[in-house]
Amino acid sequence: MSAPLWTSEDIELATGGTASAPFTVTGSVSIDTRSLQPGDLFVALTDQRDGHDFVEAAFKAGAAGALVSKPVGGGPVVQVDDVLEALTALGIAARIRCGAIRTAVTGSAGKTSVKEMLARIYAAFGPAHSNAKSFNNHWGVPLTLARMPEDTQRAVFEIGMNTPGEIAPRSHMVRPQIGIITCIGAAHLEGLGSVEAIALEKSDIFAGLEAGGTIILPADDVFLDFLAERARELCPTGNVETFGRSEDATARITGYETDGKTSRITVDVVGRTATVTINAVGEHWASNVAAALLAASQTGRSVAECAEALNGYAPPPGRGTAETLALPDGGSFTLIDDAYNANPASMRAALKSLAQRTGGRRLAALGDMREIGSSSAEEHIALAGPVVEAGVEGIFLAGPEMQRLAEALPPGLPQASAPSADDLWNQLQKALKDGDLLLIKGSNASGMGRLADRLRQWSAAAGLGKMESSPEGAARTS
């Protein structure tokens, strides 16, 4: 029988709080009563809503106890001055008591995919731990740490940001032995101002790197030299390794091929060659595989073992998952749901991967790319080339920024535009035909994910929709 995650006494010691009565957390740590399980600790965070309003519901759902900052009824609590600060302290205490090898991942694109790949590999070799969904912000990182069982052997943490100064404190919380930057691109320009500022902020992933830790960088990135220099400043004893197609890369991509549904990727890691087949399409996946194999091979397992564990990987929903969905009048179409998020680099990669898929007409439904600042108009217009190169035969555009792309597209390309994703529905469902390939992509806030969900419901009403692959689910989060 596994040891309890926390006792009220443990929580008191870690947070400086006061328990109203003893309790034992036999489950996990929850901030949402809708997903809370019996035995969980409920943490009453205040964000858009005050978590204290849900403490009673948490106890009715079976919470073992609650972490609060004001008196509440319904069950035993530990009361603290500030709930978020207490959660952070609890997370740090979890890290200190656990001997796990910790990996931290950031980057402008691919960080969730690399995190998910590492979670899969690590789980093959013993007790492992990782962020749920994309819990990578000021409460997501400490929450993930606080959920980490003491017997965890390997753990991976995704760390994100929107504005300057966010990554370093989260890196110090995690204190990784391995730090990864997937790439630098034009994401969150609205908060950072320039790609150079993004590179500077992302490099802070190494601020908390343990002495002698491993620094993993993208070999083909224009910011490689800057990132390497900055990493050595932050962790002078760190060991720099790289991944990519460069001849000098530690993990060098030597082969990529696809049948339009799966990809076969070959990587050479310091003379050890491994081949991985994944249920995803697009050459950008090769970089994710190379980064994951390089990082995992630093945790005491061979490259061959790591590759074997990664074989069969499929992305979570919203990250390029392909599904075959039934049409009401017979036949079916393929939905490529990449609607979790979007920036210029990931949008181009998604369009390129659409071109590599086999089937009928290639269609694209694209929503606004958010948080890219003053360059937004230019970046949306610049997608016209990749759309044409992908062989898109019909395009559906949602949002005011995508209207700029609409004006830049060739006049002969069939297109439909709407103010929002929801307003595209009628035009999209009327256009779909048997054999079509439909890519849906946009920033999470653009609402394109709702369009993908609506297509699934429409298909379910028409008949049985069948997944090409069955990745473990992860609900969308902002």
CSV table of C-alpha atoms in Angstrom, one decimal:
chain,number,residue,atom,x,y,z
A,1,MET,CA,0.0,0.0,0.0
A,2,SER,CA,1.4,3.4,-1.0
A,3,ALA,CA,2.2,6.0,1.6
A,4,PRO,CA,-0.3,8.9,2.0
A,5,LEU,CA,0.7,12.0,-0.1
A,6,TRP,CA,0.3,14.4,2.9
A,7,THR,CA,-0.8,14.5,6.5
A,8,SER,CA,-2.1,17.6,8.2
A,9,GLU,CA,1.0,17.6,10.3
A,10,ASP,CA,3.2,17.6,7.1
A,11,ILE,CA,1.2,20.5,5.7
A,12,GLU,CA,1.5,22.5,8.9
A,13,LEU,CA,5.3,22.0,8.9
A,14,ALA,CA,5.6,23.0,5.2
A,15,THR,CA,3.3,26.0,5.2
A,16,GLY,CA,3.4,27.3,8.8
A,17,GLY,CA,-0.4,27.0,8.9
A,18,THR,CA,-2.6,25.6,11.7
A,19,ALA,CA,-4.8,22.5,11.3
A,20,SER,CA,-8.3,22.5,12.7
A,21,ALA,CA,-8.1,18.7,13.1
A,22,PRO,CA,-5.8,15.9,12.0
A,23,PHE,CA,-6.4,14.4,8.5
A,24,THR,CA,-4.5,12.3,5.9
A,25,VAL,CA,-4.4,13.0,2.2
A,26,THR,CA,-4.7,9.6,0.5
A,27,GLY,CA,-5.4,11.0,-2.9
A,28,SER,CA,-3.9,14.0,-4.7
A,29,VAL,CA,-4.1,17.8,-4.5
A,30,SER,CA,-7.1,19.5,-6.2
A,31,ILE,CA,-8.1,23.1,-7.1
A,32,ASP,CA,-11.3,22.1,-8.9
A,33,THR,CA,-14.3,20.4,-7.2
A,34,ARG,CA,-15.5,19.1,-10.6
A,35,SER,CA,-12.5,16.8,-10.8
A,36,LEU,CA,-11.8,16.3,-7.1
A,37,GLN,CA,-11.5,12.7,-6.0
A,38,PRO,CA,-12.2,11.2,-2.5
A,39,GLY,CA,-9.1,11.6,-0.3
A,40,ASP,CA,-7.8,14.7,-2.1
A,41,LEU,CA,-6.6,17.9,-0.5
A,42,PHE,CA,-8.6,20.8,-1.8
A,43,VAL,CA,-6.6,24.0,-2.2
A,44,ALA,CA,-8.8,27.1,-2.1
A,45,LEU,CA,-7.0,29.3,-4.6
A,46,THR,CA,-8.4,32.7,-5.5
A,47,ASP,CA,-8.3,33.5,-9.3
A,48,GLN,CA,-11.3,34.3,-11.4
A,49,ARG,CA,-13.4,33.0,-8.5
A,50,ASP,CA,-12.6,32.5,-4.8
A,51,GLY,CA,-11.9,28.9,-4.0
A,52,HIS,CA,-13.2,29.3,-0.5
A,53,ASP,CA,-16.7,29.4,-2.0
A,54,PHE,CA,-16.3,25.8,-3.0
A,55,VAL,CA,-14.8,24.3,0.2
A,56,GLU,CA,-18.2,22.9,1.3
A,57,ALA,CA,-18.6,21.2,-2.1
A,58,ALA,CA,-15.1,19.8,-1.9
A,59,PHE,CA,-15.9,18.1,1.4
A,60,LYS,CA,-19.2,16.8,0.0
A,61,ALA,CA,-17.1,15.3,-2.9
A,62,GLY,CA,-14.9,13.5,-0.3
A,63,ALA,CA,-12.0,15.8,0.2
A,64,ALA,CA,-9.8,14.7,3.1
A,65,GLY,CA,-9.0,18.3,4.1
A,66,ALA,CA,-8.6,21.8,2.7
A,67,LEU,CA,-5.9,24.5,2.5
A,68,VAL,CA,-7.6,27.8,3.3
A,69,SER,CA,-6.8,31.4,4.4
A,70,LYS,CA,-10.0,32.1,6.3
A,71,PRO,CA,-12.3,30.1,8.5
A,72,VAL,CA,-14.7,27.7,6.7
A,73,GLY,CA,-16.8,24.8,7.7
A,74,GLY,CA,-17.5,21.3,6.4
A,75,GLY,CA,-14.3,19.5,7.4
A,76,PRO,CA,-10.7,19.7,8.6
A,77,VAL,CA,-8.6,22.5,7.2
A,78,VAL,CA,-5.1,23.9,7.5
A,79,GLN,CA,-5.4,27.7,7.7
A,80,VAL,CA,-2.6,29.9,6.3
A,81,ASP,CA,-2.1,33.6,5.6
A,82,ASP,CA,-1.9,33.2,1.8
A,83,VAL,CA,-3.1,30.0,0.0
A,84,LEU,CA,-0.9,30.4,-3.1
A,85,GLU,CA,2.2,31.0,-1.0
A,86,ALA,CA,1.3,28.0,1.1
A,87,LEU,CA,0.8,25.9,-2.1
A,88,THR,CA,4.3,27.0,-3.3
A,89,ALA,CA,5.8,26.0,0.1
A,90,LEU,CA,4.1,22.7,-0.1
A,91,GLY,CA,5.4,22.1,-3.6
A,92,ILE,CA,9.0,22.9,-2.5
A,93,ALA,CA,8.6,20.5,0.5
A,94,ALA,CA,7.5,17.8,-1.9
A,95,ARG,CA,10.6,18.4,-4.0
A,96,ILE,CA,12.9,18.3,-1.1
A,97,ARG,CA,11.6,15.0,0.3
A,98,CYS,CA,11.7,13.3,-3.1
A,99,GLY,CA,14.8,12.0,-4.8
A,100,ALA,CA,13.4,12.1,-8.3
A,101,ILE,CA,15.5,13.2,-11.3
A,102,ARG,CA,13.6,16.4,-12.4
A,103,THR,CA,13.4,17.7,-15.9
A,104,ALA,CA,12.1,21.2,-16.8
A,105,VAL,CA,10.9,22.1,-20.3
A,106,THR,CA,10.1,25.4,-21.9
A,107,GLY,CA,10.1,26.9,-25.4
A,108,SER,CA,7.9,28.9,-27.8
A,109,ALA,CA,6.5,25.7,-29.4
A,110,GLY,CA,6.7,22.0,-28.7
A,111,LYS,CA,7.1,22.1,-24.9
A,112,THR,CA,3.9,20.3,-24.1
A,113,SER,CA,4.7,17.6,-26.7
A,114,VAL,CA,8.2,17.1,-25.3
A,115,LYS,CA,6.8,17.0,-21.8
A,116,GLU,CA,4.2,14.4,-22.8
A,117,MET,CA,6.9,12.3,-24.5
A,118,LEU,CA,9.1,12.4,-21.5
A,119,ALA,CA,6.2,11.5,-19.2
A,120,ARG,CA,5.6,8.4,-21.4
A,121,ILE,CA,9.2,7.4,-21.3
A,122,TYR,CA,9.7,8.0,-17.6
A,123,ALA,CA,6.6,6.0,-16.7
A,124,ALA,CA,8.1,3.0,-18.4
A,125,PHE,CA,11.0,2.9,-15.9
A,126,GLY,CA,9.3,3.3,-12.6
A,127,PRO,CA,7.2,5.8,-10.6
A,128,ALA,CA,7.0,9.0,-12.7
A,129,HIS,CA,5.3,12.4,-12.4
A,130,SER,CA,4.4,15.3,-14.7
A,131,ASN,CA,2.1,18.3,-15.2
A,132,ALA,CA,-1.5,17.5,-15.8
A,133,LYS,CA,-2.7,19.2,-19.0
A,134,SER,CA,-0.6,22.4,-19.4
A,135,PHE,CA,-0.4,23.4,-15.8
A,136,ASN,CA,2.7,25.5,-16.3
A,137,ASN,CA,2.0,28.9,-14.7
A,138,HIS,CA,2.3,30.5,-11.3
A,139,TRP,CA,-0.1,28.1,-9.7
A,140,GLY,CA,0.3,25.1,-12.1
A,141,VAL,CA,4.0,24.5,-11.3
A,142,PRO,CA,3.6,24.5,-7.5
A,143,LEU,CA,0.5,22.4,-7.8
A,144,THR,CA,2.3,19.8,-9.9
A,145,LEU,CA,5.2,19.7,-7.3
A,146,ALA,CA,2.7,19.4,-4.4
A,147,ARG,CA,1.1,16.4,-6.2
A,148,MET,CA,4.5,14.6,-6.6
A,149,PRO,CA,4.6,11.4,-4.5
A,150,GLU,CA,7.7,10.8,-2.4
A,151,ASP,CA,8.6,7.6,-4.3
A,152,THR,CA,8.8,9.3,-7.7
A,153,GLN,CA,11.9,8.4,-9.6
A,154,ARG,CA,11.6,10.7,-12.6
A,155,ALA,CA,9.6,13.8,-13.1
A,156,VAL,CA,9.1,16.3,-15.9
A,157,PHE,CA,7.7,19.8,-15.5
A,158,GLU,CA,6.5,22.2,-18.2
A,159,ILE,CA,7.2,25.8,-17.4
A,160,GLY,CA,5.5,28.6,-19.3
A,161,MET,CA,5.2,32.4,-19.3
A,162,ASN,CA,3.4,35.4,-20.7
A,163,THR,CA,5.4,38.3,-19.3
A,164,PRO,CA,9.0,38.9,-18.1
A,165,GLY,CA,10.2,37.5,-14.8
A,166,GLU,CA,7.9,34.4,-14.7
A,167,ILE,CA,10.2,31.5,-15.6
A,168,ALA,CA,13.1,32.0,-13.1
A,169,PRO,CA,11.0,31.6,-9.9
A,170,ARG,CA,9.4,28.5,-11.3
A,171,SER,CA,12.8,27.1,-12.2
A,172,HIS,CA,13.9,27.7,-8.7
A,173,MET,CA,10.9,25.9,-7.4
A,174,VAL,CA,11.6,22.8,-9.5
A,175,ARG,CA,15.4,22.8,-9.2
A,176,PRO,CA,15.8,20.6,-12.3
A,177,GLN,CA,18.8,18.4,-13.0
A,178,ILE,CA,17.9,18.6,-16.7
A,179,GLY,CA,16.6,21.8,-18.5
A,180,ILE,CA,15.3,22.0,-22.0
A,181,ILE,CA,14.5,24.8,-24.4
A,182,THR,CA,12.6,23.5,-27.4
A,183,CYS,CA,12.8,26.6,-29.6
A,184,ILE,CA,12.6,30.3,-29.7
A,185,GLY,CA,9.8,31.9,-31.7
A,186,ALA,CA,7.3,34.8,-32.0
A,187,ALA,CA,5.0,33.7,-29.1
A,188,HIS,CA,3.8,36.1,-26.4
A,189,LEU,CA,5.3,39.1,-28.1
A,190,GLU,CA,2.5,41.2,-26.7
A,191,GLY,CA,3.9,40.6,-23.2
A,192,LEU,CA,7.7,40.4,-24.0
A,193,GLY,CA,8.0,42.9,-26.9
A,194,SER,CA,10.6,41.2,-29.0
A,195,VAL,CA,11.9,37.7,-29.9
A,196,GLU,CA,15.2,38.6,-28.2
A,197,ALA,CA,13.3,39.3,-25.0
A,198,ILE,CA,11.6,35.9,-25.4
A,199,ALA,CA,15.0,34.2,-25.7
A,200,LEU,CA,16.2,36.0,-22.6
A,201,GLU,CA,13.1,35.0,-20.6
A,202,LYS,CA,13.2,31.3,-21.8
A,203,SER,CA,16.8,31.0,-20.9
A,204,ASP,CA,15.8,31.6,-17.3
A,205,ILE,CA,14.8,27.9,-17.3
A,206,PHE,CA,18.4,27.3,-16.2
A,207,ALA,CA,18.2,29.8,-13.3
A,208,GLY,CA,17.4,27.0,-10.9
A,209,LEU,CA,19.4,24.2,-12.6
A,210,GLU,CA,21.2,22.0,-10.1
A,211,ALA,CA,25.0,22.3,-10.2
A,212,GLY,CA,26.4,20.0,-12.9
A,213,GLY,CA,23.0,19.7,-14.5
A,214,THR,CA,22.3,19.1,-18.2
A,215,ILE,CA,21.5,22.0,-20.5
A,216,ILE,CA,19.6,20.9,-23.6
A,217,LEU,CA,19.2,23.4,-26.5
A,218,PRO,CA,17.9,23.5,-30.1
A,219,ALA,CA,21.0,23.1,-32.4
A,220,ASP,CA,19.3,24.7,-35.4
A,221,ASP,CA,17.9,27.7,-33.6
A,222,VAL,CA,19.3,31.2,-34.5
A,223,PHE,CA,19.5,31.9,-30.8
A,224,LEU,CA,21.6,28.8,-30.0
A,225,ASP,CA,24.8,30.8,-29.1
A,226,PHE,CA,22.9,33.3,-27.0
A,227,LEU,CA,21.1,30.6,-25.1
A,228,ALA,CA,24.3,28.6,-24.5
A,229,GLU,CA,26.1,31.7,-23.2
A,230,ARG,CA,23.2,32.6,-21.0
A,231,ALA,CA,22.8,29.1,-19.7
A,232,ARG,CA,26.5,29.0,-18.7
A,233,GLU,CA,26.1,32.3,-16.9
A,234,LEU,CA,23.2,30.9,-14.9
A,235,CYS,CA,24.8,27.4,-14.3
A,236,PRO,CA,28.6,27.6,-14.8
A,237,THR,CA,29.0,23.9,-14.1
A,238,GLY,CA,26.2,22.8,-16.5
A,239,ASN,CA,26.9,20.6,-19.4
A,240,VAL,CA,25.5,21.9,-22.8
A,241,GLU,CA,24.0,19.3,-25.2
A,242,THR,CA,22.0,20.0,-28.3
A,243,PHE,CA,19.4,18.4,-30.6
A,244,GLY,CA,18.4,18.9,-34.2
A,245,ARG,CA,19.6,18.4,-37.7
A,246,SER,CA,23.0,20.1,-37.3
A,247,GLU,CA,26.0,17.8,-37.8
A,248,ASP,CA,27.3,19.0,-34.4
A,249,ALA,CA,24.1,18.1,-32.5
A,250,THR,CA,24.4,15.7,-29.6
A,251,ALA,CA,21.1,14.2,-30.7
A,252,ARG,CA,21.1,14.4,-34.5
A,253,ILE,CA,18.0,13.8,-36.6
A,254,THR,CA,19.1,11.5,-39.4
A,255,GLY,CA,15.8,10.5,-40.9
A,256,TYR,CA,12.2,11.4,-41.2
A,257,GLU,CA,9.5,9.6,-43.3
A,258,THR,CA,5.7,9.5,-43.1
A,259,ASP,CA,2.9,7.5,-44.6
A,260,GLY,CA,0.5,10.3,-44.1
A,261,LYS,CA,-0.7,8.9,-40.7
A,262,THR,CA,2.4,8.0,-38.8
A,263,SER,CA,6.0,9.2,-38.7
A,264,ARG,CA,9.2,7.2,-38.5
A,265,ILE,CA,12.0,9.2,-37.0
A,266,THR,CA,15.7,8.2,-36.7
A,267,VAL,CA,18.0,10.0,-34.3
A,268,ASP,CA,21.7,9.5,-33.6
A,269,VAL,CA,22.6,10.2,-30.0
A,270,VAL,CA,26.4,10.3,-29.7
A,271,GLY,CA,26.8,7.4,-32.0
A,272,ARG,CA,23.8,5.4,-30.8
A,273,THR,CA,21.1,5.2,-33.4
A,274,ALA,CA,17.4,4.8,-32.5
A,275,THR,CA,14.2,4.8,-34.6
A,276,VAL,CA,10.8,5.8,-33.2
A,277,THR,CA,7.4,5.6,-34.8
A,278,ILE,CA,4.8,8.0,-33.6
A,279,ASN,CA,1.1,8.6,-34.4
A,280,ALA,CA,1.6,12.1,-35.7
A,281,VAL,CA,2.6,13.8,-39.0
A,282,GLY,CA,5.0,16.6,-39.6
A,283,GLU,CA,8.8,17.0,-39.6
A,284,HIS,CA,8.6,19.3,-36.5
A,285,TRP,CA,7.8,16.1,-34.6
A,286,ALA,CA,11.4,14.9,-35.3
A,287,SER,CA,12.8,17.7,-33.1
A,288,ASN,CA,10.4,16.8,-30.3
A,289,VAL,CA,11.5,13.2,-30.5
A,290,ALA,CA,15.2,14.1,-30.5
A,291,ALA,CA,14.9,16.4,-27.5
A,292,ALA,CA,12.9,13.8,-25.6
A,293,LEU,CA,15.4,11.0,-26.3
A,294,LEU,CA,18.4,13.1,-25.4
A,295,ALA,CA,16.8,14.2,-22.1
A,296,ALA,CA,15.6,10.7,-21.1
A,297,SER,CA,19.0,9.2,-21.9
A,298,GLN,CA,20.4,11.5,-19.2
A,299,THR,CA,18.4,9.7,-16.5
A,300,GLY,CA,20.2,6.4,-16.5
A,301,ARG,CA,18.5,4.5,-19.3
A,302,SER,CA,19.9,3.7,-22.7
A,303,VAL,CA,18.8,5.5,-25.9
A,304,ALA,CA,17.4,2.2,-27.2
A,305,GLU,CA,15.3,1.7,-24.1
A,306,CYS,CA,14.0,5.3,-24.3
A,307,ALA,CA,13.1,4.9,-28.0
A,308,GLU,CA,11.3,1.7,-27.3
A,309,ALA,CA,9.2,3.4,-24.6
A,310,LEU,CA,8.4,6.3,-26.9
A,311,ASN,CA,7.2,4.1,-29.8
A,312,GLY,CA,3.5,4.5,-30.5
A,313,TYR,CA,3.3,7.9,-28.9
A,314,ALA,CA,0.2,10.0,-30.0
A,315,PRO,CA,-0.3,13.6,-29.1
A,316,PRO,CA,-3.0,14.6,-26.7
A,317,PRO,CA,-6.3,16.2,-28.0
A,318,GLY,CA,-5.7,19.6,-29.5
A,319,ARG,CA,-2.1,19.0,-30.4
A,320,GLY,CA,-2.4,17.6,-33.9
A,321,THR,CA,-4.5,14.5,-33.1
A,322,ALA,CA,-6.1,12.9,-36.2
A,323,GLU,CA,-9.6,11.5,-36.0
A,324,THR,CA,-11.9,9.9,-38.6
A,325,LEU,CA,-15.4,11.3,-38.2
A,326,ALA,CA,-18.6,10.2,-39.9
A,327,LEU,CA,-20.6,12.6,-42.1
A,328,PRO,CA,-24.4,12.7,-41.8
A,329,ASP,CA,-25.0,11.8,-45.4
A,330,GLY,CA,-22.5,9.0,-45.4
A,331,GLY,CA,-18.8,8.8,-45.8
A,332,SER,CA,-16.3,10.4,-43.4
A,333,PHE,CA,-13.6,13.1,-43.1
A,334,THR,CA,-10.4,13.4,-41.1
A,335,LEU,CA,-10.2,16.0,-38.4
A,336,ILE,CA,-6.7,17.2,-37.5
A,337,ASP,CA,-7.3,18.9,-34.2
A,338,ASP,CA,-4.4,21.3,-33.5
A,339,ALA,CA,-6.6,23.9,-31.8
A,340,TYR,CA,-5.0,24.0,-28.4
A,341,ASN,CA,-2.8,27.0,-29.3
A,342,ALA,CA,-1.0,28.8,-32.1
A,343,ASN,CA,1.8,31.1,-32.9
A,344,PRO,CA,3.5,31.8,-36.3
A,345,ALA,CA,6.0,28.9,-36.0
A,346,SER,CA,3.4,26.3,-34.9
A,347,MET,CA,0.9,27.5,-37.5
A,348,ARG,CA,3.5,27.0,-40.3
A,349,ALA,CA,4.4,23.6,-38.9
A,350,ALA,CA,0.8,22.5,-38.8
A,351,LEU,CA,0.2,23.6,-42.4
A,352,LYS,CA,3.3,21.8,-43.6
A,353,SER,CA,2.2,18.6,-41.8
A,354,LEU,CA,-1.3,18.9,-43.5
A,355,ALA,CA,0.5,18.8,-46.8
A,356,GLN,CA,2.1,15.5,-45.8
A,357,ARG,CA,-1.2,13.7,-45.0
A,358,THR,CA,-2.9,11.5,-47.5
A,359,GLY,CA,-6.5,11.7,-48.4
A,360,GLY,CA,-8.9,13.9,-50.3
A,361,ARG,CA,-9.2,17.7,-50.3
A,362,ARG,CA,-7.0,19.6,-47.8
A,363,LEU,CA,-9.1,22.1,-45.9
A,364,ALA,CA,-8.0,24.5,-43.1
A,365,ALA,CA,-10.0,26.3,-40.5
A,366,LEU,CA,-7.8,28.9,-38.8
A,367,GLY,CA,-8.4,31.2,-35.9
A,368,ASP,CA,-6.5,34.3,-34.7
A,369,MET,CA,-3.0,33.9,-33.3
A,370,ARG,CA,-3.1,35.9,-30.0
A,371,GLU,CA,-0.5,37.7,-27.9
A,372,ILE,CA,1.9,38.4,-30.8
A,373,GLY,CA,1.8,42.2,-30.3
A,374,SER,CA,2.5,44.8,-32.9
A,375,SER,CA,3.6,42.3,-35.5
A,376,SER,CA,0.2,40.6,-35.5
A,377,ALA,CA,-0.9,41.9,-38.9
A,378,GLU,CA,2.4,41.1,-40.6
A,379,GLU,CA,2.5,37.5,-39.1
A,380,HIS,CA,-1.1,36.7,-40.2
A,381,ILE,CA,-0.5,38.0,-43.7
A,382,ALA,CA,2.7,35.9,-43.9
A,383,LEU,CA,0.7,32.7,-43.5
A,384,ALA,CA,-0.6,33.1,-47.1
A,385,GLY,CA,2.6,31.5,-48.5
A,386,PRO,CA,2.4,28.4,-46.2
A,387,VAL,CA,-1.3,28.0,-46.9
A,388,VAL,CA,-0.7,27.9,-50.7
A,389,GLU,CA,2.4,25.6,-50.3
A,390,ALA,CA,0.3,23.2,-48.2
A,391,GLY,CA,-2.0,22.7,-51.1
A,392,VAL,CA,-5.1,23.9,-49.2
A,393,GLU,CA,-8.1,23.8,-51.4
A,394,GLY,CA,-10.5,25.6,-49.1
A,395,ILE,CA,-10.0,27.8,-46.1
A,396,PHE,CA,-12.2,29.0,-43.2
A,397,LEU,CA,-11.0,32.0,-41.2
A,398,ALA,CA,-12.2,33.2,-37.9
A,399,GLY,CA,-11.5,36.4,-36.1
A,400,PRO,CA,-10.4,40.0,-37.0
A,401,GLU,CA,-6.7,39.2,-37.4
A,402,MET,CA,-7.4,36.3,-39.8
A,403,GLN,CA,-9.2,38.7,-42.0
A,404,ARG,CA,-5.8,40.1,-42.9
A,405,LEU,CA,-4.8,36.7,-44.1
A,406,ALA,CA,-8.1,36.5,-46.1
A,407,GLU,CA,-7.1,39.6,-48.1
A,408,ALA,CA,-3.6,38.2,-48.8
A,409,LEU,CA,-4.7,34.8,-50.2
A,410,PRO,CA,-4.9,34.1,-54.0
A,411,PRO,CA,-8.3,35.1,-55.4
A,412,GLY,CA,-9.0,31.7,-56.8
A,413,LEU,CA,-8.7,29.9,-53.4
A,414,PRO,CA,-12.2,29.2,-52.0
A,415,GLN,CA,-12.6,30.8,-48.6
A,416,ALA,CA,-15.1,31.7,-45.9
A,417,SER,CA,-14.7,34.2,-43.2
A,418,ALA,CA,-16.5,35.0,-39.9
A,419,PRO,CA,-16.1,37.2,-36.9
A,420,SER,CA,-15.7,34.2,-34.5
A,421,ALA,CA,-15.1,30.5,-34.6
A,422,ASP,CA,-18.7,29.8,-33.7
A,423,ASP,CA,-19.9,31.8,-36.7
A,424,LEU,CA,-18.0,29.5,-39.1
A,425,TRP,CA,-20.1,26.5,-38.2
A,426,ASN,CA,-22.8,26.6,-40.8
A,427,GLN,CA,-20.3,27.2,-43.7
A,428,LEU,CA,-18.0,24.5,-42.5
A,429,GLN,CA,-20.5,21.7,-42.0
A,430,LYS,CA,-22.0,22.5,-45.5
A,431,ALA,CA,-18.6,22.3,-47.1
A,432,LEU,CA,-17.3,19.0,-45.8
A,433,LYS,CA,-17.3,16.0,-48.1
A,434,ASP,CA,-16.3,12.4,-48.0
A,435,GLY,CA,-12.5,12.0,-47.8
A,436,ASP,CA,-11.7,15.6,-46.8
A,437,LEU,CA,-8.8,16.4,-44.5
A,438,LEU,CA,-9.6,19.3,-42.2
A,439,LEU,CA,-7.0,21.1,-40.1
A,440,ILE,CA,-8.4,23.2,-37.2
A,441,LYS,CA,-5.9,25.5,-35.5
A,442,GLY,CA,-5.8,28.8,-33.6
A,443,SER,CA,-4.9,30.3,-30.2
A,444,ASN,CA,-6.9,28.8,-27.3
A,445,ALA,CA,-8.7,32.1,-26.8
A,446,SER,CA,-9.8,32.1,-30.5
A,447,GLY,CA,-12.4,29.4,-29.7
A,448,MET,CA,-11.3,27.0,-32.5
A,449,GLY,CA,-11.3,24.2,-30.0
A,450,ARG,CA,-15.1,24.6,-29.6
A,451,LEU,CA,-15.4,24.2,-33.4
A,452,ALA,CA,-13.5,20.9,-33.2
A,453,ASP,CA,-15.7,19.7,-30.3
A,454,ARG,CA,-18.9,20.6,-32.2
A,455,LEU,CA,-17.7,18.6,-35.2
A,456,ARG,CA,-17.3,15.6,-33.0
A,457,GLN,CA,-20.8,16.0,-31.6
A,458,TRP,CA,-22.2,16.4,-35.1
A,459,SER,CA,-20.4,13.3,-36.2
A,460,ALA,CA,-21.5,11.3,-33.2
A,461,ALA,CA,-25.1,12.2,-34.0
A,462,ALA,CA,-24.5,10.9,-37.6
A,463,GLY,CA,-22.9,7.6,-36.6
A,464,LEU,CA,-19.8,6.3,-35.0
A,465,GLY,CA,-16.7,8.5,-35.1
A,466,LYS,CA,-13.5,6.5,-34.8
A,467,MET,CA,-10.2,7.7,-33.5
A,468,GLU,CA,-7.1,6.9,-35.6
A,469,SER,CA,-5.3,6.8,-32.2
A,470,SER,CA,-6.3,6.9,-28.6
A,471,PRO,CA,-4.0,9.2,-26.7
A,472,GLU,CA,-4.6,9.8,-23.1
A,473,GLY,CA,-7.0,12.8,-22.8
A,474,ALA,CA,-6.2,16.2,-21.5
A,475,ALA,CA,-8.8,18.9,-21.2
A,476,ARG,CA,-8.1,22.3,-22.6
A,477,THR,CA,-6.7,24.9,-20.2
A,478,SER,CA,-5.9,28.6,-20.8
